[in-house]
JSON list of C-alpha atoms in Angstrom, two decimals:
[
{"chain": "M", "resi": 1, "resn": "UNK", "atom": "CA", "xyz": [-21.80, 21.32, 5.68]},
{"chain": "M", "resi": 2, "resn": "UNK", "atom": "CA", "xyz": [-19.25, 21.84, 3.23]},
{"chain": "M", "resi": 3, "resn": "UNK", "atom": "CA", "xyz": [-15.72, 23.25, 3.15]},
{"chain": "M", "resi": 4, "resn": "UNK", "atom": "CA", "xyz": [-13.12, 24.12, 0.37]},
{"chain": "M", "resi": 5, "resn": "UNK", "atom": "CA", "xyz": [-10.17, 21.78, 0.61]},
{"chain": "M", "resi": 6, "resn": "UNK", "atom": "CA", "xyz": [-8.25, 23.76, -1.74]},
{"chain": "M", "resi": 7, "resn": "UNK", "atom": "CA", "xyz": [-8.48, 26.34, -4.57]},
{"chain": "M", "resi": 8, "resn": "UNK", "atom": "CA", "xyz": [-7.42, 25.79, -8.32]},
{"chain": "M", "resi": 9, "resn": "UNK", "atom": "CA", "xyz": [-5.31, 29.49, -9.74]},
{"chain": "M", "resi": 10, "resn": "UNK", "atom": "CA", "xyz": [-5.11, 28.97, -13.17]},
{"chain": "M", "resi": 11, "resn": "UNK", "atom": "CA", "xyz": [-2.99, 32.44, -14.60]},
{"chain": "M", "resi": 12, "resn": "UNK", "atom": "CA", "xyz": [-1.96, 32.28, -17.96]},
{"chain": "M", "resi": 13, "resn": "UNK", "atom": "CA", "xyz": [-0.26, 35.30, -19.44]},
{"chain": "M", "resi": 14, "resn": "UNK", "atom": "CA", "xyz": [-2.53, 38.01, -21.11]},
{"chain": "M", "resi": 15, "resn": "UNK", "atom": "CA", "xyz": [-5.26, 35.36, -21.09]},
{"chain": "M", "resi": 16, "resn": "UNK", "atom": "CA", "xyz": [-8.39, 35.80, -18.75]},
{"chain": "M", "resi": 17, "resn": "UNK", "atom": "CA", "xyz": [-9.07, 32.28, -16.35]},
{"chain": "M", "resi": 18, "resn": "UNK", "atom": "CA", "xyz": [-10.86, 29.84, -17.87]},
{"chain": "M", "resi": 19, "resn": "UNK", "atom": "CA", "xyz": [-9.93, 31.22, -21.46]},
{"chain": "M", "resi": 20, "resn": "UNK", "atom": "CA", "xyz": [-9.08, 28.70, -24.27]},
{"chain": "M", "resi": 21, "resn": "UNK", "atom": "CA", "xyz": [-9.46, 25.94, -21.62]},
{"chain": "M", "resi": 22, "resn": "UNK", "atom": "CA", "xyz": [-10.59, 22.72, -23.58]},
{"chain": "M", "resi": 23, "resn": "UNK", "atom": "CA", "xyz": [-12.19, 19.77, -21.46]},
{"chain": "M", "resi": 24, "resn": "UNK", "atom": "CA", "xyz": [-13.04, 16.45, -22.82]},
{"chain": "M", "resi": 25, "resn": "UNK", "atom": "CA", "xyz": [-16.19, 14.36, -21.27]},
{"chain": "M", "resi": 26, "resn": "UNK", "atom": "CA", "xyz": [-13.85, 10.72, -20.66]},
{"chain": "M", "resi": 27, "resn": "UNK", "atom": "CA", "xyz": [-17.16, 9.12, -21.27]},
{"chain": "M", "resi": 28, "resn": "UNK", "atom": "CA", "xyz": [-16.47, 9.96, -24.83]},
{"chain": "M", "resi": 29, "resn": "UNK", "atom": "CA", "xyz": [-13.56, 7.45, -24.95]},
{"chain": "M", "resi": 30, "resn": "UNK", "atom": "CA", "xyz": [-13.06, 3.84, -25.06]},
{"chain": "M", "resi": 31, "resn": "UNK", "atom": "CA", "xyz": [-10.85, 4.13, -21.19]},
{"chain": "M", "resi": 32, "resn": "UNK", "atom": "CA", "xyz": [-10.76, 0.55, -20.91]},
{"chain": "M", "resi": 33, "resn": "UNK", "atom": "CA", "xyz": [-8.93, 0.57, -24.89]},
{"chain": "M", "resi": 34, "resn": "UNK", "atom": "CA", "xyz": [-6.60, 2.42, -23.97]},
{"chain": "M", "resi": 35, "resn": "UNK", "atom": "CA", "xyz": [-5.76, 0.87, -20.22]},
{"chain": "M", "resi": 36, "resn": "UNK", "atom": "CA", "xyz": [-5.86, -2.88, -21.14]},
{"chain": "M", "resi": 37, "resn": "UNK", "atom": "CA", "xyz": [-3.41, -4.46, -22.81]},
{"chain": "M", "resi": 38, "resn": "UNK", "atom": "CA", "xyz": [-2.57, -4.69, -26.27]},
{"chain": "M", "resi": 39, "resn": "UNK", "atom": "CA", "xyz": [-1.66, -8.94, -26.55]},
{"chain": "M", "resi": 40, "resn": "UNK", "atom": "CA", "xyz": [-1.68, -11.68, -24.64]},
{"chain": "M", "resi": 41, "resn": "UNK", "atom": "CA", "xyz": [0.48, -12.59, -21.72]},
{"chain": "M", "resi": 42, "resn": "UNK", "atom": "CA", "xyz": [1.10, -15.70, -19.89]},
{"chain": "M", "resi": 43, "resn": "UNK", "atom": "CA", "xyz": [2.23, -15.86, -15.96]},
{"chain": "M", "resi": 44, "resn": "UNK", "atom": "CA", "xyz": [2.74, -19.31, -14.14]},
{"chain": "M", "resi": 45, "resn": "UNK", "atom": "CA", "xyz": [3.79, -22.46, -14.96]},
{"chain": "M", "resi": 46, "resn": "UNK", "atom": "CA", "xyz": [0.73, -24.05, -16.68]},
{"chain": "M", "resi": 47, "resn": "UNK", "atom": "CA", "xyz": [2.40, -27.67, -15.88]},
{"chain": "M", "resi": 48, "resn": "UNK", "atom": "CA", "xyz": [2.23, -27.50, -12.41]},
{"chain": "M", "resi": 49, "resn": "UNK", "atom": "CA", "xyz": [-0.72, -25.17, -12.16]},
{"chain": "M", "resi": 50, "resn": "UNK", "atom": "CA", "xyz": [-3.60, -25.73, -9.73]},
{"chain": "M", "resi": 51, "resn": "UNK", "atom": "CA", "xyz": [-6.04, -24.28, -12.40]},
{"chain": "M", "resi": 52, "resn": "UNK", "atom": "CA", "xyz": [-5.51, -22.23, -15.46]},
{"chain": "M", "resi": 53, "resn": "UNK", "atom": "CA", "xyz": [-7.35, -18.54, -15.19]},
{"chain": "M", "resi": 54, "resn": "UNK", "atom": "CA", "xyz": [-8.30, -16.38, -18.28]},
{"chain": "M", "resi": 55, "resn": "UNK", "atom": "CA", "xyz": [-8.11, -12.45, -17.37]},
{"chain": "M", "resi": 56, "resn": "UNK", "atom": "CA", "xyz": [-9.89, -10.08, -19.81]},
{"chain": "M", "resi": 57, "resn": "UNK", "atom": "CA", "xyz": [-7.70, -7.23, -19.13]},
{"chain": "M", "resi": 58, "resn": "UNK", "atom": "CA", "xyz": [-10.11, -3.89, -18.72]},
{"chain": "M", "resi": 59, "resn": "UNK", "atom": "CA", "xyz": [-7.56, -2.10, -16.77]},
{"chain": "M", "resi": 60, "resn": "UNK", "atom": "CA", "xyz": [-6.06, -5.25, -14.91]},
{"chain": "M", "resi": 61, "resn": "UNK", "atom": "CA", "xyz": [-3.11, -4.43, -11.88]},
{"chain": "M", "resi": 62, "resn": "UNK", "atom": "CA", "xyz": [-0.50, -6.43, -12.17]},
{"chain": "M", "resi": 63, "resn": "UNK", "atom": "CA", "xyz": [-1.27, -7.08, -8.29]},
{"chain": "M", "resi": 64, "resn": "UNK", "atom": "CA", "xyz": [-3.92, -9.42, -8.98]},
{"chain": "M", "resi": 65, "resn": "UNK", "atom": "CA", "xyz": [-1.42, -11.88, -11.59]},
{"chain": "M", "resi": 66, "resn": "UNK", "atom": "CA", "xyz": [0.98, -11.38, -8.85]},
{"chain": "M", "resi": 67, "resn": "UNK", "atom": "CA", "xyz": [-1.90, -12.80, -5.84]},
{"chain": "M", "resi": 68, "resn": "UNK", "atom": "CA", "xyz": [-3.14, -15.88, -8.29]},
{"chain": "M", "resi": 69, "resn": "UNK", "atom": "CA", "xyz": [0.36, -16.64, -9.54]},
{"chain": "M", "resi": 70, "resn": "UNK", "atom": "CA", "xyz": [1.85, -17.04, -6.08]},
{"chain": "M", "resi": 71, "resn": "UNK", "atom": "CA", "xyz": [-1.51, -19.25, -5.19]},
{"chain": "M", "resi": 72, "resn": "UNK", "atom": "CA", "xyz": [-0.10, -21.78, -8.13]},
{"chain": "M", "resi": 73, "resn": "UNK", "atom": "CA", "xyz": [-2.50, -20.56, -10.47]},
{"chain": "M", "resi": 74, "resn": "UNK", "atom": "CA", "xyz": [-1.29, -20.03, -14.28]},
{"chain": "M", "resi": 75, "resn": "UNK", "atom": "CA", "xyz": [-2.98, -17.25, -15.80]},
{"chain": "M", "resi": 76, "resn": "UNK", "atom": "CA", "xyz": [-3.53, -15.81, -19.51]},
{"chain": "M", "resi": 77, "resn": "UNK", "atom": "CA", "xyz": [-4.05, -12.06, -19.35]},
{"chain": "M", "resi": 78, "resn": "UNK", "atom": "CA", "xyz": [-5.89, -11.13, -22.87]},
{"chain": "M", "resi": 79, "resn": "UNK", "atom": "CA", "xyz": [-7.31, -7.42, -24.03]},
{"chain": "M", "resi": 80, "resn": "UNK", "atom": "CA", "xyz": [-10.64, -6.48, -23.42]},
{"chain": "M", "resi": 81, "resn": "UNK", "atom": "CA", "xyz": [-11.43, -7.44, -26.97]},
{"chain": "M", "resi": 82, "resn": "UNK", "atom": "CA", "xyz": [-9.93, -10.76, -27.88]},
{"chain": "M", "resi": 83, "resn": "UNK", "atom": "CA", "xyz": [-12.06, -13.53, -29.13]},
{"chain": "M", "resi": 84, "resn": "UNK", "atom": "CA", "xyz": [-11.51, -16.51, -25.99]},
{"chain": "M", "resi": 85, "resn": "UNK", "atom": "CA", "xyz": [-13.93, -18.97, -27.93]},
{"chain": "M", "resi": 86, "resn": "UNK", "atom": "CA", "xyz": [-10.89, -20.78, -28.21]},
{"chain": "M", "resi": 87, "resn": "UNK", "atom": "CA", "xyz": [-9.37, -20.67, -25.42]},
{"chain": "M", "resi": 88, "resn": "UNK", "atom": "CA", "xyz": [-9.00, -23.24, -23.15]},
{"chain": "M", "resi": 89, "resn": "UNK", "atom": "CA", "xyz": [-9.69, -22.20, -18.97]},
{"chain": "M", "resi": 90, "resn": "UNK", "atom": "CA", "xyz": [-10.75, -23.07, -15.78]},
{"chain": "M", "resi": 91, "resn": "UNK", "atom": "CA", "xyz": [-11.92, -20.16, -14.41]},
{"chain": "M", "resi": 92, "resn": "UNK", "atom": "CA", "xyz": [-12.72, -16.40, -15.97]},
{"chain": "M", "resi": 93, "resn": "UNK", "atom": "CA", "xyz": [-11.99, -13.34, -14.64]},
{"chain": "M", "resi": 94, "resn": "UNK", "atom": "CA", "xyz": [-12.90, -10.09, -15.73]},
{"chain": "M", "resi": 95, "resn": "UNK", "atom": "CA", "xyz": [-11.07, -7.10, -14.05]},
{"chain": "M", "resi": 96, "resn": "UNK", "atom": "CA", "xyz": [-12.94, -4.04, -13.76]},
{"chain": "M", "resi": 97, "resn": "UNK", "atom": "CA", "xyz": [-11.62, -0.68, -15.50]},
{"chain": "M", "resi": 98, "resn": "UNK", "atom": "CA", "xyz": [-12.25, 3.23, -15.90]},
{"chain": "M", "resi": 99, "resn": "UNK", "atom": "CA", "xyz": [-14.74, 4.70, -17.91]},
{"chain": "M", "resi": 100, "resn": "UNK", "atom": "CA", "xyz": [-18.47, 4.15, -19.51]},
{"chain": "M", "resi": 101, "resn": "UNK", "atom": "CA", "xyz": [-19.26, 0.45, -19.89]},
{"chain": "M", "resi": 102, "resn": "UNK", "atom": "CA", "xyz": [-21.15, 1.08, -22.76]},
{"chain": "M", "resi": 103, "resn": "UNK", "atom": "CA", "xyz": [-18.61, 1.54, -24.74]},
{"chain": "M", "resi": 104, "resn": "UNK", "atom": "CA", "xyz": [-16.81, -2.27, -24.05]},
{"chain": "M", "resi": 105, "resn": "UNK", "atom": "CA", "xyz": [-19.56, -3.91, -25.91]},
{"chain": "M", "resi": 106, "resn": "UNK", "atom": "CA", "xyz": [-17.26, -6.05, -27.53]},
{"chain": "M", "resi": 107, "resn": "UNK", "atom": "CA", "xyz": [-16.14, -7.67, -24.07]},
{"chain": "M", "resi": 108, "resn": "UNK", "atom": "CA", "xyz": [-20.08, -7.68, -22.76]},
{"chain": "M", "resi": 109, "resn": "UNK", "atom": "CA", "xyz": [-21.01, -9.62, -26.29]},
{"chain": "M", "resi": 110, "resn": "UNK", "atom": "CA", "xyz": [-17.93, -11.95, -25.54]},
{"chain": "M", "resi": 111, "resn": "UNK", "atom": "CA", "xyz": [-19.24, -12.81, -21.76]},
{"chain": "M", "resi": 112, "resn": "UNK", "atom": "CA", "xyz": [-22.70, -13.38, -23.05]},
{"chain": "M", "resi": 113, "resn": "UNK", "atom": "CA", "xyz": [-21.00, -16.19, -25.53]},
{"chain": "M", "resi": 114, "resn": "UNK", "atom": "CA", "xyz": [-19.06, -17.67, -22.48]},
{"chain": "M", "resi": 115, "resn": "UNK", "atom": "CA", "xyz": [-21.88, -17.88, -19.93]}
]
């Protein structure tokens, strides 16, 4: 069965419903661009640190840094599209994020060169 939760009223003044309305398909857009962040951040103390973490940011919460942080972790949050062929980790994570993968190809081509 189904049931209506609610209703949407759209009035605009001498304008019929639905007239002039523009929608955009997200799947058009790079989400994960415009989510993730824009450079690099470091959180821990990488001296001390029971292992050093490298977070591609695709729409990262702060939560997670946060979690691993407090677990003596030092991590290095980079954008979805930074090169980490230099980079120096223990461990990789990749937080998820909105929108149509196919459109983070750079990140996909960048965890094919790290596996």
């Amino acid at each position: 069965t189904t049931r209506l939760v609610g209703k949407l009223h759209f009035v605009q003044q001498g304008k019929s419903i639905g007239q002039e309305l523009n929608f955009s398909d997200p799947n058009q857009r790079n989400l994960v661009a415009e989510v993730s962040r824009r450079v690099s951040e470091e959180f821990g103390n990488k001296a001390t640190a029971v292992a050093k973490i490298l977070a591609i940011d695709c729409g990262m919460k702060n939560n997670i840094i946060r979690y691993l942080v407090s677990r003596d972790v030092f991590v290095k949050v980079v954008p979805w599209d930074w090169d980490i062929e230099q980079e120096e980790f223990d461990g990789l994570f990749i937080s998820n994020g909105p929108g149509n993968p196919d459109l983070v190809g750079k990140t996909i081509e960048t965890l094919r060169r790290a596996l």
